[in-house]
Coordinates of C-alpha atoms and ligand atoms in Angstrom, one line a residue:
X1 CA -2.5 -24.3 11.3
X2 CA -3.9 -21.3 9.8
X3 CA -3.4 -19.5 13.1
X4 CA 0.1 -20.8 13.2
X5 CA 1.0 -19.4 10.1
X6 CA -0.7 -16.2 10.8
X7 CA 1.6 -16.3 13.8
X8 CA 4.8 -16.7 11.6
X9 CA 3.7 -13.6 9.5
X10 CA 3.0 -11.4 11.8
X11 CA 6.6 -12.3 13.6
X12 CA 8.1 -11.6 10.2
X13 CA 6.4 -8.1 10.0
X14 CA 7.4 -6.9 13.2
X15 CA 11.1 -8.3 12.7
X16 CA 11.0 -6.1 9.5
X17 CA 9.2 -3.4 11.5
X18 CA 12.1 -3.7 14.4
X19 CA 15.0 -3.4 11.1
X20 CA 13.0 0.2 10.2
X21 CA 13.1 1.2 13.6
X22 CA 16.7 0.3 13.7
X23 CA 18.0 2.5 11.1
X24 CA 15.2 5.3 11.6
X25 CA 15.5 5.9 15.5
X26 CA 19.3 6.1 16.4
X27 CA 18.0 8.7 19.2
X28 CA 18.5 9.1 22.9
X29 CA 15.0 9.4 23.8
X30 CA 12.7 5.8 23.6
X31 CA 9.9 6.8 21.8
X32 CA 6.3 6.0 22.8
X33 CA 5.4 3.2 20.4
X34 CA 2.4 1.0 19.8
X35 CA 2.3 -2.4 18.1
X36 CA -0.8 -4.2 16.6
X37 CA -2.4 -6.2 13.6
X38 CA -5.1 -4.0 12.3
X39 CA -5.9 -3.7 8.2
X40 CA -4.5 -7.2 7.6
X41 CA -0.9 -5.9 8.7
X42 CA 1.1 -5.3 11.6
X43 CA 1.1 -1.1 12.1
X44 CA 3.5 0.2 14.2
X45 CA 3.3 4.0 15.4
X46 CA 5.9 6.0 17.2
X47 CA 5.9 9.2 18.7
X48 CA 9.7 10.6 19.8
X49 CA 8.9 14.6 20.9
X50 CA 6.1 13.8 23.6
X51 CA 4.4 10.9 25.8
X52 CA 0.9 11.2 24.5
X53 CA -0.8 8.0 25.4
X54 CA -3.9 9.9 24.6
X55 CA -2.7 10.6 20.9
X56 CA -1.9 7.2 20.1
X57 CA -5.2 5.6 21.3
X58 CA -7.1 8.1 19.0
X59 CA -4.9 7.1 16.3
X60 CA -5.4 3.5 17.1
X61 CA -9.1 4.0 17.2
X62 CA -9.4 5.8 14.1
X63 CA -7.7 3.1 12.4
X64 CA -10.3 0.3 13.6
X65 CA -13.1 3.1 12.4
X66 CA -11.5 3.1 9.0
X67 CA -11.0 -0.4 8.6
X68 CA -14.5 -0.8 9.9
X69 CA -15.5 1.1 6.8
X70 CA -13.4 0.2 4.2
X71 CA -12.8 -3.5 4.8
X72 CA -14.5 -5.8 1.9
X73 CA -14.0 -8.6 4.3
X74 CA -16.4 -6.6 7.6
X75 CA -20.0 -7.2 6.5
X76 CA -21.4 -4.3 7.8
X77 CA -18.5 -2.0 5.9
X78 CA -19.4 0.6 3.6
X79 CA -17.8 -1.0 0.9
X80 CA -19.5 -4.4 1.8
X81 CA -22.9 -2.7 1.4
X82 CA -21.6 -1.0 -1.7
X83 CA -20.7 -4.5 -3.4
X84 CA -23.9 -6.3 -2.0
X85 CA -25.6 -3.4 -3.9
X86 CA -23.6 -3.5 -7.0
X87 CA -26.4 -3.5 -9.8
X88 CA -29.3 -2.8 -7.6
X89 CA -29.1 0.3 -5.9
X90 CA -26.7 3.4 -4.7
X91 CA -25.1 3.3 -1.7
X92 CA -24.7 6.1 1.1
X93 CA -21.1 6.0 2.7
X94 CA -19.2 7.9 5.4
X95 CA -17.9 11.2 4.4
X96 CA -14.2 9.2 4.4
X97 CA -15.2 6.7 2.5
X98 CA -16.6 8.8 -0.4
X99 CA -13.1 10.9 -0.4
X100 CA -11.1 7.7 -0.4
X101 CA -13.4 6.4 -3.6
X102 CA -13.3 9.4 -5.3
X103 CA -9.4 9.6 -5.1
X104 CA -9.5 5.6 -5.9
X105 CA -11.1 6.8 -9.3
X106 CA -8.6 9.8 -9.9
X107 CA -5.6 7.3 -9.6
X108 CA -7.7 4.7 -12.1
X109 CA -8.0 7.6 -14.4
X110 CA -4.6 9.0 -14.1
X111 CA -2.8 5.5 -14.7
X112 CA -5.9 4.1 -17.1
X113 CA -6.6 1.0 -14.6
X114 CA -3.2 0.0 -13.6
X115 CA -4.6 1.3 -10.2
X116 CA -8.1 -0.3 -10.3
X117 CA -10.3 -0.2 -7.5
X118 CA -12.9 -2.4 -9.1
X119 CA -10.5 -5.4 -8.9
X120 CA -12.8 -7.3 -6.1
X121 CA -14.0 -10.1 -8.3
X122 CA -10.3 -11.0 -9.5
X123 CA -8.6 -10.6 -5.9
X124 CA -11.4 -12.8 -4.7
X125 CA -10.6 -15.6 -7.5
X126 CA -6.7 -15.4 -7.0
X127 CA -7.4 -15.2 -3.2
X128 CA -3.6 -14.1 -2.6
X129 CA -3.1 -13.4 0.8
X130 CA -0.1 -14.9 1.5
X131 CA -0.9 -15.9 4.9
X132 CA -1.8 -19.6 4.6
X133 CA 0.3 -21.2 1.9
X134 CA 3.2 -20.7 -0.5
X135 CA 2.7 -23.1 -2.9
X136 CA -0.5 -24.5 -5.1
X137 CA -1.6 -27.0 -6.8
X138 CA -3.7 -24.9 -9.5
X139 CA -4.8 -21.7 -10.4
X140 CA -8.0 -20.2 -11.9
X141 CA -8.8 -21.3 -15.6
X142 CA -8.7 -19.0 -18.4
X143 CA -12.6 -19.2 -18.4
X144 CA -12.8 -17.8 -15.0
X145 CA -10.2 -15.2 -15.3
X146 CA -12.3 -14.2 -18.6
X147 CA -15.4 -14.1 -16.7
X148 CA -14.5 -11.7 -14.2
X149 CA -12.5 -9.3 -16.1
X150 CA -15.6 -8.4 -17.6
X151 CA -16.5 -7.2 -14.1
X152 CA -13.8 -5.2 -13.8
X153 CA -14.2 -1.5 -14.9
X154 CA -13.4 1.4 -13.0
X155 CA -15.8 3.3 -15.4
X156 CA -18.6 1.7 -14.1
X157 CA -17.6 2.4 -10.4
X158 CA -20.3 5.8 -10.1
X159 CA -20.0 8.5 -7.8
X160 CA -23.1 10.3 -6.9
X161 CA -23.9 13.1 -5.3
X162 CA -25.4 13.0 -1.4
X163 CA -22.1 10.8 -0.4
X164 CA -23.8 8.1 -3.5
X165 CA -21.5 5.5 -4.7
X166 CA -22.8 3.0 -7.1
X167 CA -21.3 -0.1 -8.9
X168 CA -23.5 -0.2 -11.6
X169 CA -23.2 -4.3 -12.8
X170 CA -23.9 -7.3 -10.9
X171 CA -21.2 -9.2 -9.5
X172 CA -18.9 -5.8 -9.4
X173 CA -17.0 -5.5 -6.4
X174 CA -15.0 -2.7 -4.8
X175 CA -11.4 -3.4 -3.3
X176 CA -9.7 -1.0 -1.4
X177 CA -6.9 -2.6 -0.2
X178 CA -4.5 -0.6 -2.4
X179 CA -5.4 2.8 -1.2
X180 CA -7.1 2.6 2.7
X181 CA -3.6 2.5 4.4
X182 CA -2.4 5.4 2.8
X183 CA -5.4 7.2 3.4
X184 CA -4.9 5.8 7.3
X185 CA -1.8 6.9 7.7
X186 CA -2.5 10.5 6.5
X187 CA -5.2 10.3 9.3
X188 CA -2.9 9.2 11.7
X189 CA -0.5 12.1 11.3
X190 CA -3.4 14.5 10.7
X191 CA -4.4 13.4 14.8
X192 CA -0.4 13.5 15.9
X193 CA -0.3 17.2 14.2
X194 CA -3.6 18.0 16.3
X195 CA -1.8 16.8 19.6
X196 CA 1.0 19.3 18.4
X197 CA 3.2 15.9 17.4
X198 CA 6.2 17.1 15.5
X199 CA 8.3 13.8 15.2
X200 CA 6.8 10.2 14.8
X201 CA 7.2 7.4 12.6
X202 CA 3.8 6.0 11.3
X203 CA 4.3 2.6 10.0
X204 CA 1.1 0.6 8.6
X205 CA 2.5 -2.6 7.4
X206 CA 5.6 -0.7 4.7
X207 CA 3.3 2.2 4.3
X208 CA 5.2 4.5 6.1
X209 CA 5.1 8.2 7.0
X210 CA 7.7 10.3 8.5
X211 CA 6.2 13.0 10.7
X212 CA 8.7 16.3 11.2
X213 CA 12.1 15.2 11.8
X214 CA 14.0 13.2 14.3
X215 CA 14.6 15.3 17.9
X216 CA 17.7 17.5 16.5
X217 CA 16.3 19.0 13.6
X218 CA 18.1 16.1 11.5
X219 CA 16.4 13.9 8.5
X220 CA 14.4 10.4 9.6
X221 CA 16.4 7.8 7.9
X222 CA 13.7 5.6 6.1
X223 CA 15.2 1.6 4.7
X224 CA 13.9 1.0 1.2
X225 CA 12.8 -2.4 1.4
X226 CA 15.1 -5.2 -0.4
X227 CA 12.5 -7.2 -2.6
X228 CA 15.4 -10.0 -2.9
X229 CA 16.2 -10.7 0.7
X230 CA 13.1 -11.6 2.5
X231 CA 14.3 -11.5 5.7
X232 CA 13.5 -7.6 5.8
X233 CA 16.6 -6.2 5.4
X234 CA 16.5 -2.8 3.5
X235 CA 18.9 -2.2 0.5
X236 CA 19.3 1.5 1.0
X237 CA 18.4 4.6 3.3
X238 CA 16.5 7.7 2.1
X239 CA 16.9 11.0 4.2
X240 CA 13.1 12.6 4.6
X241 CA 11.1 14.7 7.0
X242 CA 7.8 15.2 6.4
X243 CA 7.1 12.4 3.7
X244 CA 5.4 9.4 2.9
X245 CA 7.3 6.4 1.7
X246 CA 4.9 3.5 0.4
X247 CA 6.4 0.8 -1.2
X248 CA 4.8 -1.8 -2.8
X249 CA 6.2 -5.5 -4.1
X250 CA 6.0 -9.4 -4.9
X251 CA 8.0 -10.7 -2.1
X252 CA 5.7 -10.6 0.7
X253 CA 2.0 -11.7 -0.5
X254 CA 2.1 -14.5 -3.1
X255 CA 2.2 -18.1 -3.8
X256 CA 4.0 -20.4 -6.2
X257 CA 2.4 -22.7 -8.8
X258 CA 4.9 -25.0 -10.7
X259 CA 7.8 -23.3 -9.5
X260 CA 6.0 -19.5 -10.6
X261 CA 5.3 -17.1 -8.4
X262 CA 2.1 -15.5 -8.0
X263 CA 1.8 -12.3 -6.3
X264 CA -1.5 -10.3 -5.1
X265 CA -1.6 -7.4 -7.4
X266 CA -3.3 -8.1 -10.4
X267 CA -3.2 -6.6 -14.1
X268 CA -6.6 -5.4 -15.0
X269 CA -5.7 -5.9 -18.6
X270 CA -4.9 -9.5 -18.3
X271 CA -6.6 -10.6 -15.0
X272 CA -3.5 -12.2 -13.6
X273 CA -0.8 -11.1 -11.5
X274 CA 1.4 -8.5 -13.3
X275 CA 4.4 -9.5 -14.9
X276 CA 7.1 -7.0 -16.4
X277 CA 10.7 -6.1 -14.8
X278 CA 9.7 -4.2 -11.4
X279 CA 10.5 -6.7 -8.5
X280 CA 9.7 -3.4 -6.0
X281 CA 8.4 0.3 -6.2
X282 CA 9.0 3.2 -3.3
X283 CA 6.7 6.2 -3.7
X284 CA 7.7 9.0 -2.0
X285 CA 4.9 12.1 -1.5
X286 CA 3.0 14.6 0.7
X287 CA 0.2 12.7 1.3
X288 CA 0.3 8.8 1.8
X289 CA -2.7 7.9 -0.2
X290 CA -1.2 9.4 -3.4
X291 CA 1.6 7.0 -2.1
X292 CA -0.5 4.1 -2.1
X293 CA -2.3 4.3 -5.1
X294 CA 0.7 5.0 -7.0
X295 CA 3.1 2.3 -5.6
X296 CA 0.1 -0.6 -6.8
X297 CA -0.1 1.6 -10.4
X298 CA 3.5 1.8 -10.9
X299 CA 3.8 -2.1 -9.8
X300 CA 1.6 -2.6 -13.1
X301 CA 2.8 -0.3 -15.1
X302 CA 6.5 -0.7 -15.4
X303 CA 9.3 1.5 -15.3
X304 CA 8.9 3.0 -18.5
X305 CA 5.2 4.3 -18.2
X306 CA 5.6 4.4 -14.3
X307 CA 8.0 7.4 -15.1
X308 CA 5.8 9.0 -17.3
X309 CA 3.3 9.0 -14.9
X310 CA 5.2 10.2 -11.9
X311 CA 6.5 13.3 -14.8
X312 CA 2.7 14.3 -14.9
X313 CA 3.0 14.8 -11.2
X314 CA 4.2 17.1 -8.6
X315 CA 6.3 16.4 -5.3
X316 CA 6.0 12.7 -6.1
X317 CA 9.1 10.5 -6.6
X318 CA 9.5 6.7 -7.6
X319 CA 12.2 4.8 -6.4
X320 CA 12.3 1.3 -8.5
X321 CA 14.0 -2.2 -8.1
X322 CA 14.1 -4.3 -11.5
X323 CA 14.6 -7.8 -11.5
X324 CA 18.2 -7.1 -12.9
X325 CA 19.0 -5.6 -9.0
X326 CA 19.1 -2.3 -10.5
X327 CA 18.0 0.6 -8.4
X328 CA 16.6 3.2 -10.4
X329 CA 16.1 6.8 -8.6
X330 CA 15.7 10.5 -9.8
X331 CA 18.0 13.1 -9.9
X332 CA 16.0 14.8 -7.4
X333 CA 16.7 11.8 -4.6
X334 CA 20.6 11.3 -5.3
X335 CA 21.6 13.2 -2.3
X336 CA 18.8 11.9 -0.1
X337 CA 19.8 8.1 -0.9
X338 CA 22.4 6.0 0.0
X339 CA 22.8 2.4 -1.5
X340 CA 23.8 0.0 1.3
X341 CA 23.3 -3.6 -0.2
X342 CA 26.6 -3.4 -2.4
X343 CA 25.1 -6.4 -5.0
X344 CA 22.8 -3.9 -6.6
X345 CA 23.3 -1.1 -9.2
X346 CA 22.3 2.3 -8.3
X347 CA 20.9 4.2 -11.8
X348 CA 20.4 7.5 -11.5
X349 CA 17.4 8.4 -13.7
X350 CA 17.4 12.6 -15.3
X351 CA 14.2 12.2 -17.1
Ligands
ADP401 P1 -0.2 -3.9 0.2 O1 -1.9 -3.9 0.6 O2 0.4 -5.6 0.1 O3 0.6 -3.0 1.0 P2 -0.8 -2.5 -2.2 O4 -0.8 -1.4 -1.3 O5 0.2 -2.8 -3.6 O6 -0.1 -3.7 -1.8 O7 -2.4 -3.4 -2.4 C1 -2.5 -4.5 -2.9 C2 -3.7 -4.8 -2.8 O8 -4.6 -3.9 -3.7 C3 -4.0 -6.3 -3.0 O9 -4.2 -7.0 -1.8 C4 -5.3 -6.2 -3.6 O10 -6.5 -6.1 -2.6 C5 -5.8 -4.7 -4.1 N1 -5.2 -4.8 -5.5 C6 -5.0 -5.6 -6.2 N2 -4.4 -5.0 -7.7 C7 -4.8 -4.1 -7.7 C8 -4.8 -3.3 -9.0 N3 -4.3 -3.3 -9.9 N4 -5.7 -1.8 -8.6 C9 -5.9 -1.7 -7.0 N5 -5.9 -2.7 -6.1 C10 -5.7 -4.2 -6.3
MG402 MG1 -0.8 0.5 -2.6

């Protein structure tokens, strides 16, 4: 049963990827392409300017390596070692894991814990994968949530010398699920660039990096996911070159309990899935690791605080879709964004 649902989930994401590619390719030449299920999602890599199979294989190997080090579900991973030694001793990790954890702590600090890498105990308690189920007959109790909440605090994530990481209380758990795919996309980009590739789409389950431009010096046309349309349709098109586009939303991984939706992004202040006016948020940035952490953070922060945080950062923009079916874009993106779904209202934010 599980495998059938997993198959349906994978199929849905593949269809979604096809929708994205449908609007991004529009190119004479067929790209060199590869699709795999990795990092708990469907990844799709497409190279347009070279038939460089070696680059593709190297990228896939690197993704597997990142997953093997950063997944909390893999027993031998660095993250698992950190978690198993919480409150016991610091753990020496690979350079890349150390770098991602440093970044994770940075984004936790600037978002005041809206992005919270030590959210693990609550993620495990809720266990919202969105794969097995759409309906549940119970949710965690208030006591359980309170107990786990006490184990969540990025201030207790210690980044030490000599690549050592320490969670300083027993029961704490690091979860890099909200940032690792962004880092991975940056790594695939690095590998492609090293191979002299200047035209590619790197799609790690909706965490997209549009490398260079289309063959004829045109921008890529990237579809922004419509959170109200579960069939994977996009609500609008964004023209970009050399940019990361990362989306967080409540439409993919969630379950329902007594008619209410419980999605997979947890508010570290309440211990419950975040509740605010945001239905979806897409971050446009140079580095995908930034986009990944920030999309998760802004989903929790909401529009007002989210825009305030974005205003402190350079070269990072956000597209919010709120539950009133409004699409809020910053003025700087106005010329590059086209709303395609007429049921939604476009709002240009000039702050
Ligand atoms: P997705 O992985 O679906 O693209 P996100 O990048 O927003 O979405 O990451 C969500 C994942 O991050 C969750 O599945 C969980 O593992 C972890 N997570 C949940 N809540 C938070 C949070 N507040 N801060 C950091 N990570 C979180
Ligand atoms: Mg994220």
